[in-house]
Amino acid sequence: MPLQIILGTQWGDEGKGRVVDLFSSRADLVARYNGGDNAGHTVTVGSQTFKLHLIPSGIVHAHTRGVLGSGMVVNPVTFFTELDSLRASGVEVDPLRLKLSYAAHLITPAHKALDAAQEASRGREKIGTTGRGIGPAYTDKAARQGLRAGELLDESEFLEKLRAHIAAANRVLERLYQAPTLDVDRVSADYAAQALRLRPYLADTGLLVHQALAEGRIVLAEGAQGTLLDLDLGTYPFVTSSATTSGGVFSGLGLGLRPVEAIIGVTKAFQTRVGSGPFPSEVEGELAERLRGTGSNPWDEFGTTTGRPRRVGWLDLVLLRYAARVNGLTDLVITKLDVLSGLPELRLCTAYRGGGGRWEDLPFGPTELEKYSAEYEVLPGWSEDLTGIRRWAQLPAAALRYLERIETAVGVPIRMVSVGPERSQIVERG
Ligand code: GDP
Ligand code: IMO
Ligand code: MG
């Protein structure tokens, strides 16, 4: 019963989309288990680039089926925009190929308005959310007042609940945040027209995934965001509102632990973060510009969903070791190794100093990281262009040394590295 989990080990944007695409060539079903359209997953095939926010990246392969699991929050408007853009790129997605869990929650315009109002009210303490309404949608879920996709099956009851939800959000927007309110009639009618189109896609996706596994088919669980953005295990409060880690797979898809075959941690060869929050190995100035790029390459470090420049730094092995532990990683895939070519020396953060000690494992997990400063190990860089390399043995000695140092610090084998965004730019370990 082969379930392979592919998730991010950092603050998101590790290259999960391209890794899921790679593993999808052998998979039958690819399932997203958390988050919503805050995600931005890029897949590059030849000269074509696909940017996916809600739909699992595996859908780019014609033979796969896709699932949006119970752990997700789904905005119907972006769902259909994404289907249209996939269709325009030659990827046909219909209700036979793609299923949405009846238990997934819906994101409404009221959630987006609340997200904006909350961020504005946080002032300098703002999280730097993607503005997609993610936090408020999960808040309603936890408060047991959310709208679930399955409720669309009873149109009149759905409309009634939707109107009550928007009216309730208006009271909060007006009284708590002094923010503009929404026109209940217009917003409900427009939104319902889109949301009701989701009905043919609805299914008990947990059952579908279970049946695929029982038939011996390969199922991929595709994580969104990264370990350090997990609501429970991340750098709280600068996190997203879902379970991004491997634990989220089981409730987010409706599965037990038994089918797990591999838990693959996608790790960028350096560290990035969008939004606020502490970042001990962050760099600034010329080096930051070098790691981020100017935006002239499609892979330069600017957010896929929001276009914001990403903060950049050296790879943090303290946090990566933590990610390996909390996810139970069986393998690592290192991405963007090519970006480090040409740097005279490289740094790896191997410990933290602060709070009265030196730490290779943090005493209270990744909380209050601003208390610590990073301790680095310096390694030689390499000048060779890696983008054409396809065999492990052809990697420069300094690159191999960099990879080996990561592996020993983390205690998880590196299964492959990527050396460019295109599907074929991958070096598998022999
Ligand atoms: P995700 O959110 O984890 O799926 O990652 P994103 O798609 O947001 O960001 C990763 C970016 O890096 C995308 O533009 C990818 O096309 C690109 N990318 C992925 N792997 C590599 C790689 O090995 N080298 C380079 N240069 N770019 C890569
Ligand atoms: P992928 O799947 C990077 C960040 C936001 C913000 C915080 C909370 O492409 O890796 P939210 O809108 O979720 O309430 O914002 O989480 N964030 C991401 N950062 N990649 C993502 O997704 C992200 N999704 C959310 O920038 O700091
Ligand atoms: Mg992304």
Tab-separated table of C-alpha atoms and ligand atoms in Angstrom:
chain	number	residue	atom	x	y	z
A	1	MET	CA	0.000	0.000	0.000
A	2	PRO	CA	2.437	2.651	-1.218
A	3	LEU	CA	1.787	6.131	0.100
A	4	GLN	CA	4.609	8.580	-0.536
A	5	ILE	CA	4.525	11.899	1.290
A	6	ILE	CA	6.323	14.883	-0.233
A	7	LEU	CA	6.547	17.967	1.951
A	8	GLY	CA	8.610	21.085	2.595
A	9	THR	CA	11.159	21.143	5.405
A	10	GLN	CA	11.671	24.925	5.604
A	11	TRP	CA	9.399	27.997	5.311
A	12	GLY	CA	7.828	26.931	2.018
A	13	ASP	CA	8.879	27.356	-1.628
A	14	GLU	CA	11.433	24.559	-1.360
A	15	GLY	CA	10.505	23.260	-4.810
A	16	LYS	CA	7.795	20.796	-3.722
A	17	GLY	CA	5.863	21.290	-6.969
A	18	ARG	CA	8.745	20.208	-9.185
A	19	VAL	CA	9.551	17.226	-6.930
A	20	VAL	CA	5.911	16.099	-6.868
A	21	ASP	CA	5.891	16.399	-10.666
A	22	LEU	CA	8.914	14.120	-10.824
A	23	PHE	CA	7.434	11.437	-8.572
A	24	SER	CA	4.075	11.722	-10.351
A	25	SER	CA	5.394	9.909	-13.402
A	26	ARG	CA	4.931	6.675	-11.401
A	27	ALA	CA	1.914	7.723	-9.310
A	28	ASP	CA	-1.782	7.164	-9.957
A	29	LEU	CA	-3.210	9.675	-7.557
A	30	VAL	CA	-1.808	12.925	-6.156
A	31	ALA	CA	-3.526	14.450	-3.130
A	32	ARG	CA	-3.153	17.829	-1.427
A	33	TYR	CA	-3.830	17.506	2.326
A	34	ASN	CA	-3.494	21.047	3.723
A	35	GLY	CA	-3.706	24.750	3.036
A	36	GLY	CA	-5.380	26.502	0.149
A	37	ASP	CA	-4.447	28.989	-2.547
A	38	ASN	CA	-1.790	30.517	-0.307
A	39	ALA	CA	0.452	27.880	-1.927
A	40	GLY	CA	2.277	28.488	-5.197
A	41	HIS	CA	3.860	25.409	-6.746
A	42	THR	CA	5.794	25.717	-9.978
A	43	VAL	CA	6.320	22.909	-12.464
A	44	THR	CA	8.477	23.396	-15.543
A	45	VAL	CA	8.255	20.964	-18.446
A	46	GLY	CA	10.350	21.924	-21.450
A	47	SER	CA	9.477	25.541	-22.203
A	48	GLN	CA	6.122	25.343	-20.417
A	49	THR	CA	5.649	26.567	-16.836
A	50	PHE	CA	2.635	25.667	-14.704
A	51	LYS	CA	1.846	27.581	-11.529
A	52	LEU	CA	-0.462	25.663	-9.230
A	53	HIS	CA	-2.112	27.041	-6.118
A	54	LEU	CA	-4.908	24.613	-5.252
A	55	ILE	CA	-4.763	21.737	-7.709
A	56	PRO	CA	-2.115	19.088	-6.931
A	57	SER	CA	1.031	19.501	-9.051
A	58	GLY	CA	0.780	15.893	-10.228
A	59	ILE	CA	-2.174	16.827	-12.459
A	60	VAL	CA	0.245	18.059	-15.138
A	61	HIS	CA	0.795	14.385	-16.072
A	62	ALA	CA	-2.103	13.154	-18.199
A	63	HIS	CA	-2.399	9.783	-16.418
A	64	THR	CA	-2.850	11.005	-12.827
A	65	ARG	CA	-5.942	11.705	-10.766
A	66	GLY	CA	-6.005	14.536	-8.240
A	67	VAL	CA	-7.573	14.985	-4.831
A	68	LEU	CA	-8.188	18.059	-2.676
A	69	GLY	CA	-8.418	16.569	0.788
A	70	SER	CA	-10.438	17.274	3.919
A	71	GLY	CA	-7.577	19.271	5.460
A	72	MET	CA	-7.806	21.944	2.774
A	73	VAL	CA	-9.584	25.292	2.549
A	74	VAL	CA	-10.808	25.987	-0.965
A	75	ASN	CA	-11.763	29.218	-2.685
A	76	PRO	CA	-14.076	28.249	-5.580
A	77	VAL	CA	-13.132	31.347	-7.569
A	78	THR	CA	-9.425	30.498	-7.641
A	79	PHE	CA	-10.274	26.833	-8.198
A	80	PHE	CA	-12.024	27.604	-11.483
A	81	THR	CA	-9.474	30.233	-12.540
A	82	GLU	CA	-6.791	27.604	-12.096
A	83	LEU	CA	-8.741	25.001	-14.077
A	84	ASP	CA	-9.091	27.533	-16.905
A	85	SER	CA	-5.403	28.338	-16.917
A	86	LEU	CA	-4.509	24.628	-16.908
A	87	ARG	CA	-6.893	24.057	-19.792
A	88	ALA	CA	-5.304	26.942	-21.700
A	89	SER	CA	-1.954	25.189	-21.225
A	90	GLY	CA	-3.337	21.948	-22.616
A	91	VAL	CA	-4.071	20.149	-19.321
A	92	GLU	CA	-7.671	18.925	-19.273
A	93	VAL	CA	-9.090	18.650	-15.763
A	94	ASP	CA	-12.661	17.428	-15.307
A	95	PRO	CA	-14.653	15.940	-12.419
A	96	LEU	CA	-13.513	12.464	-13.428
A	97	ARG	CA	-9.852	13.363	-12.831
A	98	LEU	CA	-10.174	15.678	-9.878
A	99	LYS	CA	-12.121	15.282	-6.652
A	100	LEU	CA	-12.752	17.614	-3.737
A	101	SER	CA	-13.476	16.321	-0.245
A	102	TYR	CA	-16.968	17.063	1.044
A	103	ALA	CA	-15.218	17.858	4.357
A	104	ALA	CA	-12.882	20.538	2.971
A	105	HIS	CA	-13.818	24.037	4.072
A	106	LEU	CA	-14.732	26.881	1.735
A	107	ILE	CA	-12.988	30.256	1.679
A	108	THR	CA	-15.365	33.149	1.069
A	109	PRO	CA	-14.860	36.862	0.301
A	110	ALA	CA	-15.653	37.479	3.985
A	111	HIS	CA	-12.602	35.407	4.975
A	112	LYS	CA	-10.428	37.468	2.655
A	113	ALA	CA	-11.810	40.715	4.056
A	114	LEU	CA	-11.173	39.505	7.607
A	115	ASP	CA	-7.617	38.450	6.706
A	116	ALA	CA	-6.909	41.971	5.400
A	117	ALA	CA	-8.526	43.662	8.405
A	118	GLN	CA	-6.662	41.492	10.907
A	119	GLU	CA	-3.322	42.097	9.220
A	120	ALA	CA	-3.937	45.858	9.144
A	121	SER	CA	-4.815	45.825	12.845
A	122	ARG	CA	-1.616	43.952	13.738
A	123	GLY	CA	0.493	46.884	12.569
A	124	ARG	CA	4.173	46.108	13.043
A	125	GLU	CA	3.298	42.658	14.421
A	126	LYS	CA	1.730	41.611	11.142
A	127	ILE	CA	2.316	38.046	9.976
A	128	GLY	CA	2.642	38.993	6.325
A	129	THR	CA	-0.079	36.572	5.209
A	130	THR	CA	-0.802	35.924	1.564
A	131	GLY	CA	-4.151	37.686	2.009
A	132	ARG	CA	-6.075	34.674	0.743
A	133	GLY	CA	-8.358	34.335	3.797
A	134	ILE	CA	-6.579	31.234	5.063
A	135	GLY	CA	-6.445	32.135	8.783
A	136	PRO	CA	-10.109	33.218	9.041
A	137	ALA	CA	-11.306	30.107	7.146
A	138	TYR	CA	-9.449	27.779	9.518
A	139	THR	CA	-10.647	29.906	12.458
A	140	ASP	CA	-14.264	29.274	11.418
A	141	LYS	CA	-13.469	25.578	11.030
A	142	ALA	CA	-12.030	25.354	14.546
A	143	ALA	CA	-14.939	27.378	15.927
A	144	ARG	CA	-17.307	24.879	14.243
A	145	GLN	CA	-19.007	27.574	12.211
A	146	GLY	CA	-17.340	27.038	8.838
A	147	LEU	CA	-18.904	26.225	5.480
A	148	ARG	CA	-17.963	22.758	4.254
A	149	ALA	CA	-17.881	21.860	0.572
A	150	GLY	CA	-20.420	19.057	1.170
A	151	GLU	CA	-23.008	21.611	2.223
A	152	LEU	CA	-23.269	22.738	-1.407
A	153	LEU	CA	-25.465	19.701	-2.048
A	154	ASP	CA	-28.409	21.446	-0.384
A	155	GLU	CA	-28.564	24.702	-2.306
A	156	SER	CA	-31.154	26.590	-0.278
A	157	GLU	CA	-29.629	25.661	3.066
A	158	PHE	CA	-26.194	26.589	1.722
A	159	LEU	CA	-27.416	30.027	0.628
A	160	GLU	CA	-28.965	30.645	4.006
A	161	LYS	CA	-25.749	29.697	5.834
A	162	LEU	CA	-23.646	31.732	3.427
A	163	ARG	CA	-25.712	34.865	3.996
A	164	ALA	CA	-25.579	34.402	7.774
A	165	HIS	CA	-21.796	33.903	7.553
A	166	ILE	CA	-21.276	37.117	5.574
A	167	ALA	CA	-23.594	39.071	7.866
A	168	ALA	CA	-21.677	37.770	10.922
A	169	ALA	CA	-18.336	38.698	9.319
A	170	ASN	CA	-19.721	42.178	8.570
A	171	ARG	CA	-20.417	42.720	12.264
A	172	VAL	CA	-16.805	41.839	13.093
A	173	LEU	CA	-15.415	43.930	10.229
A	174	GLU	CA	-17.441	46.952	11.246
A	175	ARG	CA	-17.350	46.844	15.040
A	176	LEU	CA	-13.939	45.336	15.717
A	177	TYR	CA	-11.877	46.606	12.813
A	178	GLN	CA	-13.834	49.613	11.513
A	179	ALA	CA	-13.291	48.071	8.085
A	180	PRO	CA	-15.590	48.219	5.025
A	181	THR	CA	-18.372	45.622	5.063
A	182	LEU	CA	-19.634	43.396	2.258
A	183	ASP	CA	-22.944	43.675	0.418
A	184	VAL	CA	-24.655	40.522	1.674
A	185	ASP	CA	-27.034	40.109	-1.301
A	186	ARG	CA	-24.529	40.739	-4.059
A	187	VAL	CA	-21.582	38.899	-2.525
A	188	SER	CA	-23.708	35.863	-1.583
A	189	ALA	CA	-25.244	35.615	-5.055
A	190	ASP	CA	-21.920	35.994	-6.908
A	191	TYR	CA	-20.105	33.610	-4.599
A	192	ALA	CA	-22.833	30.949	-4.616
A	193	ALA	CA	-22.879	30.951	-8.421
A	194	GLN	CA	-19.194	29.953	-8.399
A	195	ALA	CA	-19.313	27.641	-5.383
A	196	LEU	CA	-22.244	25.593	-6.717
A	197	ARG	CA	-20.126	24.727	-9.753
A	198	LEU	CA	-17.974	22.649	-7.393
A	199	ARG	CA	-20.726	20.071	-6.905
A	200	PRO	CA	-19.677	17.621	-9.651
A	201	TYR	CA	-16.202	17.497	-8.076
A	202	LEU	CA	-17.394	16.486	-4.596
A	203	ALA	CA	-16.546	13.050	-3.238
A	204	ASP	CA	-15.530	11.112	-0.185
A	205	THR	CA	-11.901	11.532	-1.166
A	206	GLY	CA	-10.678	9.484	1.806
A	207	LEU	CA	-12.471	6.495	0.324
A	208	LEU	CA	-10.953	7.155	-3.116
A	209	VAL	CA	-7.447	7.328	-1.682
A	210	HIS	CA	-8.037	4.201	0.379
A	211	GLN	CA	-9.312	2.275	-2.654
A	212	ALA	CA	-6.343	3.349	-4.785
A	213	LEU	CA	-3.935	2.184	-2.087
A	214	ALA	CA	-5.817	-1.102	-1.625
A	215	GLU	CA	-5.397	-1.746	-5.354
A	216	GLY	CA	-1.631	-1.276	-4.915
A	217	ARG	CA	-1.565	2.028	-6.765
A	218	ILE	CA	1.006	4.674	-5.835
A	219	VAL	CA	-0.510	7.657	-4.052
A	220	LEU	CA	1.438	10.877	-3.455
A	221	ALA	CA	0.518	13.222	-0.639
A	222	GLU	CA	1.593	16.742	-1.657
A	223	GLY	CA	2.317	19.168	1.159
A	224	ALA	CA	1.815	22.896	0.880
A	225	GLN	CA	3.866	25.476	2.790
A	226	GLY	CA	6.661	23.997	4.903
A	227	THR	CA	7.402	22.438	8.277
A	228	LEU	CA	8.309	25.769	9.899
A	229	LEU	CA	4.912	27.196	8.880
A	230	ASP	CA	2.997	24.356	10.623
A	231	LEU	CA	0.379	25.701	13.043
A	232	ASP	CA	1.535	23.479	15.921
A	233	LEU	CA	5.165	22.742	15.112
A	234	GLY	CA	6.337	25.841	13.241
A	235	THR	CA	7.672	29.258	14.227
A	236	TYR	CA	4.414	30.269	15.918
A	237	PRO	CA	2.797	32.827	15.600
A	238	PHE	CA	4.518	33.458	12.248
A	239	VAL	CA	2.969	30.380	10.683
A	240	THR	CA	0.048	29.423	8.492
A	241	SER	CA	-3.122	27.940	9.980
A	242	SER	CA	-2.868	24.326	8.826
A	243	ALA	CA	-0.914	21.154	9.569
A	244	THR	CA	1.836	21.238	6.969
A	245	THR	CA	3.847	18.364	8.474
A	246	SER	CA	3.464	14.625	7.922
A	247	GLY	CA	0.921	14.363	10.753
A	248	GLY	CA	-1.405	16.550	8.704
A	249	VAL	CA	-1.509	13.945	5.944
A	250	PHE	CA	-3.654	11.523	7.924
A	251	SER	CA	-6.431	13.839	9.060
A	252	GLY	CA	-6.051	15.932	5.904
A	253	LEU	CA	-6.722	12.952	3.647
A	254	GLY	CA	-8.652	10.651	5.989
A	255	LEU	CA	-6.085	7.854	6.212
A	256	GLY	CA	-4.282	5.755	8.767
A	257	LEU	CA	-0.513	5.437	9.127
A	258	ARG	CA	-0.113	1.958	7.670
A	259	PRO	CA	0.248	2.755	3.940
A	260	VAL	CA	3.243	5.093	4.406
A	261	GLU	CA	6.203	3.990	2.321
A	262	ALA	CA	8.326	7.155	2.252
A	263	ILE	CA	8.310	10.641	3.772
A	264	ILE	CA	10.363	12.816	1.465
A	265	GLY	CA	11.557	16.189	2.732
A	266	VAL	CA	12.134	18.773	0.017
A	267	THR	CA	14.925	21.134	1.067
A	268	LYS	CA	16.271	24.138	-0.790
A	269	ALA	CA	20.089	24.293	-0.752
A	270	PHE	CA	19.785	27.607	1.106
A	271	GLN	CA	17.105	29.158	3.303
A	272	THR	CA	14.234	31.472	2.306
A	273	ARG	CA	11.179	32.944	3.964
A	274	VAL	CA	8.297	35.189	2.794
A	275	GLY	CA	6.468	37.211	5.401
A	276	SER	CA	7.454	38.166	8.929
A	277	GLY	CA	9.110	36.210	11.708
A	278	PRO	CA	12.576	35.392	13.006
A	279	PHE	CA	15.201	33.975	10.626
A	280	PRO	CA	18.542	33.342	12.404
A	281	SER	CA	20.604	32.535	9.292
A	282	GLU	CA	19.247	35.454	7.229
A	283	VAL	CA	21.728	37.457	5.167
A	284	GLU	CA	21.442	40.935	3.740
A	285	GLY	CA	23.194	43.191	1.248
A	286	GLU	CA	25.082	41.941	-1.779
A	287	LEU	CA	25.026	38.299	-0.764
A	288	ALA	CA	21.246	38.428	-0.294
A	289	GLU	CA	20.853	39.925	-3.747
A	290	ARG	CA	23.042	37.183	-5.156
A	291	LEU	CA	20.973	34.399	-3.517
A	292	ARG	CA	17.618	36.024	-4.299
A	293	GLY	CA	18.380	37.021	-7.870
A	294	THR	CA	16.960	40.104	-9.523
A	295	GLY	CA	13.788	38.543	-10.830
A	296	SER	CA	15.255	38.049	-14.285
A	297	ASN	CA	15.156	34.230	-13.928
A	298	PRO	CA	11.806	32.546	-13.345
A	299	TRP	CA	13.268	30.758	-10.303
A	300	ASP	CA	14.570	33.904	-8.585
A	301	GLU	CA	13.280	34.281	-5.036
A	302	PHE	CA	10.049	36.211	-5.476
A	303	GLY	CA	6.764	34.730	-4.198
A	304	THR	CA	4.763	32.652	-6.701
A	305	THR	CA	1.475	33.751	-5.120
A	306	THR	CA	2.171	37.330	-4.059
A	307	GLY	CA	5.294	38.364	-5.995
A	308	ARG	CA	6.926	39.570	-2.764
A	309	PRO	CA	10.742	39.315	-2.614
A	310	ARG	CA	11.695	36.406	-0.372
A	311	ARG	CA	14.107	36.874	2.514
A	312	VAL	CA	17.186	34.681	2.026
A	313	GLY	CA	19.958	33.127	4.098
A	314	TRP	CA	22.237	30.166	4.634
A	315	LEU	CA	20.851	26.664	5.058
A	316	ASP	CA	19.881	26.123	8.687
A	317	LEU	CA	20.760	22.595	9.809
A	318	VAL	CA	19.391	23.112	13.334
A	319	LEU	CA	15.940	23.673	11.847
A	320	LEU	CA	16.413	20.968	9.209
A	321	ARG	CA	17.274	18.395	11.865
A	322	TYR	CA	14.114	19.451	13.696
A	323	ALA	CA	12.088	19.051	10.486
A	324	ALA	CA	13.536	15.563	9.950
A	325	ARG	CA	12.465	14.573	13.461
A	326	VAL	CA	8.927	15.975	13.534
A	327	ASN	CA	8.093	14.610	10.071
A	328	GLY	CA	9.895	11.278	10.439
A	329	LEU	CA	11.690	11.912	7.138
A	330	THR	CA	12.988	8.866	5.270
A	331	ASP	CA	14.662	10.812	2.425
A	332	LEU	CA	15.797	14.280	1.484
A	333	VAL	CA	15.652	15.923	-1.928
A	334	ILE	CA	17.878	18.993	-2.203
A	335	THR	CA	16.748	21.604	-4.738
A	336	LYS	CA	18.408	24.618	-6.367
A	337	LEU	CA	21.968	23.396	-5.804
A	338	ASP	CA	22.804	25.124	-9.115
A	339	VAL	CA	22.066	28.531	-7.577
A	340	LEU	CA	25.084	28.189	-5.242
A	341	SER	CA	27.586	27.814	-8.119
A	342	GLY	CA	30.151	30.596	-8.153
A	343	LEU	CA	30.025	31.505	-4.481
A	344	PRO	CA	33.612	31.379	-3.165
A	345	GLU	CA	32.557	29.919	0.178
A	346	LEU	CA	29.372	28.507	1.624
A	347	ARG	CA	28.042	28.534	5.136
A	348	LEU	CA	25.900	26.027	6.981
A	349	CYS	CA	24.239	26.961	10.259
A	350	THR	CA	25.157	24.018	12.506
A	351	ALA	CA	24.213	25.406	15.943
A	352	TYR	CA	22.620	28.359	17.721
A	353	ARG	CA	24.033	30.470	20.501
A	354	GLY	CA	21.796	32.317	22.934
A	355	GLY	CA	19.520	31.855	25.911
A	356	GLY	CA	22.564	30.951	28.020
A	357	GLY	CA	23.845	28.111	25.866
A	358	ARG	CA	24.884	26.580	22.570
A	359	TRP	CA	22.254	24.436	20.903
A	360	GLU	CA	22.255	21.876	18.120
A	361	ASP	CA	18.698	20.974	19.103
A	362	LEU	CA	16.571	23.776	20.474
A	363	PRO	CA	15.252	23.482	24.033
A	364	PHE	CA	11.707	24.582	23.132
A	365	GLY	CA	11.535	23.897	19.415
A	366	PRO	CA	11.511	26.742	16.906
A	367	THR	CA	9.886	29.342	19.147
A	368	GLU	CA	11.355	32.756	19.913
A	369	LEU	CA	14.141	32.195	17.408
A	370	GLU	CA	15.030	35.888	17.664
A	371	LYS	CA	16.817	35.003	20.932
A	372	TYR	CA	19.493	33.060	19.078
A	373	SER	CA	22.339	33.796	16.718
A	374	ALA	CA	23.528	31.319	14.138
A	375	GLU	CA	26.876	29.539	14.416
A	376	TYR	CA	28.325	28.610	11.027
A	377	GLU	CA	30.595	26.049	9.524
A	378	VAL	CA	32.365	27.394	6.430
A	379	LEU	CA	32.815	25.133	3.423
A	380	PRO	CA	34.525	25.738	0.094
A	381	GLY	CA	32.279	26.673	-2.832
A	382	TRP	CA	32.509	25.515	-6.448
A	383	SER	CA	32.573	27.457	-9.672
A	384	GLU	CA	31.235	24.823	-12.072
A	385	ASP	CA	27.820	25.250	-13.708
A	386	LEU	CA	25.730	22.299	-12.445
A	387	THR	CA	22.691	22.734	-14.690
A	388	GLY	CA	23.817	20.141	-17.255
A	389	ILE	CA	24.917	17.488	-14.744
A	390	ARG	CA	22.801	14.317	-14.545
A	391	ARG	CA	25.091	11.879	-12.699
A	392	TRP	CA	26.024	12.031	-9.029
A	393	ALA	CA	29.692	11.270	-9.702
A	394	GLN	CA	29.917	14.296	-12.010
A	395	LEU	CA	29.068	16.742	-9.218
A	396	PRO	CA	32.104	18.821	-8.165
A	397	ALA	CA	33.945	17.556	-5.066
A	398	ALA	CA	32.979	20.693	-3.102
A	399	ALA	CA	29.289	20.170	-3.928
A	400	LEU	CA	29.494	16.539	-2.784
A	401	ARG	CA	31.143	17.691	0.422
A	402	TYR	CA	28.361	20.234	1.008
A	403	LEU	CA	25.720	17.528	0.509
A	404	GLU	CA	27.532	15.045	2.750
A	405	ARG	CA	27.747	17.618	5.545
A	406	ILE	CA	23.977	18.153	5.337
A	407	GLU	CA	23.359	14.440	5.404
A	408	THR	CA	25.523	13.768	8.459
A	409	ALA	CA	24.081	16.696	10.409
A	410	VAL	CA	20.501	15.668	9.669
A	411	GLY	CA	20.859	11.882	9.668
A	412	VAL	CA	18.626	11.394	6.615
A	413	PRO	CA	19.935	10.205	3.228
A	414	ILE	CA	19.795	12.566	0.245
A	415	ARG	CA	18.007	10.711	-2.539
A	416	MET	CA	18.387	13.277	-5.310
A	417	VAL	CA	19.329	16.866	-6.015
A	418	SER	CA	17.883	19.237	-8.569
A	419	VAL	CA	20.104	21.504	-10.634
A	420	GLY	CA	17.530	23.564	-12.502
A	421	PRO	CA	13.750	23.973	-12.641
A	422	GLU	CA	13.099	21.823	-15.693
A	423	ARG	CA	11.754	18.291	-15.184
A	424	SER	CA	14.939	16.647	-16.488
A	425	GLN	CA	17.357	18.736	-14.390
A	426	ILE	CA	17.715	16.147	-11.685
A	427	VAL	CA	20.623	14.115	-10.347
A	428	GLU	CA	19.602	10.848	-8.702
A	429	ARG	CA	21.921	9.100	-6.344
A	430	GLY	CA	23.060	5.886	-7.986
B	1	GDP	P1	7.108	25.122	-3.920
B	1	GDP	O1	6.144	26.113	-3.362
B	1	GDP	O2	7.811	24.361	-2.846
B	1	GDP	O3	6.515	24.222	-4.950
B	1	GDP	O4	8.234	25.992	-4.640
B	1	GDP	P2	7.985	27.234	-5.659
B	1	GDP	O5	7.512	26.683	-6.950
B	1	GDP	O6	7.189	28.279	-4.985
B	1	GDP	O7	9.455	27.824	-5.767
B	1	GDP	C1	10.500	27.099	-6.297
B	1	GDP	C2	11.050	27.845	-7.525
B	1	GDP	O8	12.314	27.314	-7.863
B	1	GDP	C3	10.212	27.652	-8.788
B	1	GDP	O9	10.334	28.791	-9.592
B	1	GDP	C4	10.843	26.436	-9.449
B	1	GDP	O10	10.646	26.389	-10.845
B	1	GDP	C5	12.293	26.695	-9.136
B	1	GDP	N1	13.138	25.491	-9.006
B	1	GDP	C6	12.816	24.278	-8.479
B	1	GDP	N2	13.911	23.481	-8.445
B	1	GDP	C7	14.939	24.210	-8.945
B	1	GDP	C8	16.327	23.963	-9.140
B	1	GDP	O11	16.855	22.898	-8.847
B	1	GDP	N3	17.078	24.978	-9.672
B	1	GDP	C9	16.537	26.192	-10.009
B	1	GDP	N4	17.352	27.115	-10.513
B	1	GDP	N5	15.236	26.451	-9.833
B	1	GDP	C10	14.450	25.479	-9.306
B	2	IMO	P1	4.113	27.054	-0.764
B	2	IMO	O1	3.172	25.878	-0.745
B	2	IMO	C1	5.909	30.348	1.434
B	2	IMO	C2	3.457	32.229	4.537
B	2	IMO	C3	3.016	33.655	4.321
B	2	IMO	C4	2.968	34.149	5.761
B	2	IMO	C5	2.453	32.937	6.513
B	2	IMO	C6	0.958	32.963	6.795
B	2	IMO	O2	4.217	27.714	-2.095
B	2	IMO	O3	5.436	26.669	-0.180
B	2	IMO	P2	-1.180	32.618	5.237
B	2	IMO	O4	-1.633	33.353	4.029
B	2	IMO	O5	-0.952	31.159	5.022
B	2	IMO	O6	-2.040	32.878	6.437
B	2	IMO	O7	0.255	33.289	5.597
B	2	IMO	O8	2.766	31.800	5.708
B	2	IMO	N1	3.103	31.298	3.459
B	2	IMO	C7	3.978	30.796	2.577
B	2	IMO	N2	5.290	31.048	2.409
B	2	IMO	N3	5.305	29.434	0.651
B	2	IMO	C8	4.000	29.144	0.819
B	2	IMO	O9	3.378	28.145	0.165
B	2	IMO	C9	3.260	29.869	1.787
B	2	IMO	N4	1.977	29.867	2.206
B	2	IMO	C10	1.895	30.729	3.223
B	2	IMO	O10	3.964	34.362	3.546
B	2	IMO	O11	4.283	34.400	6.223
B	3	MG	MG	5.688	28.155	-3.450
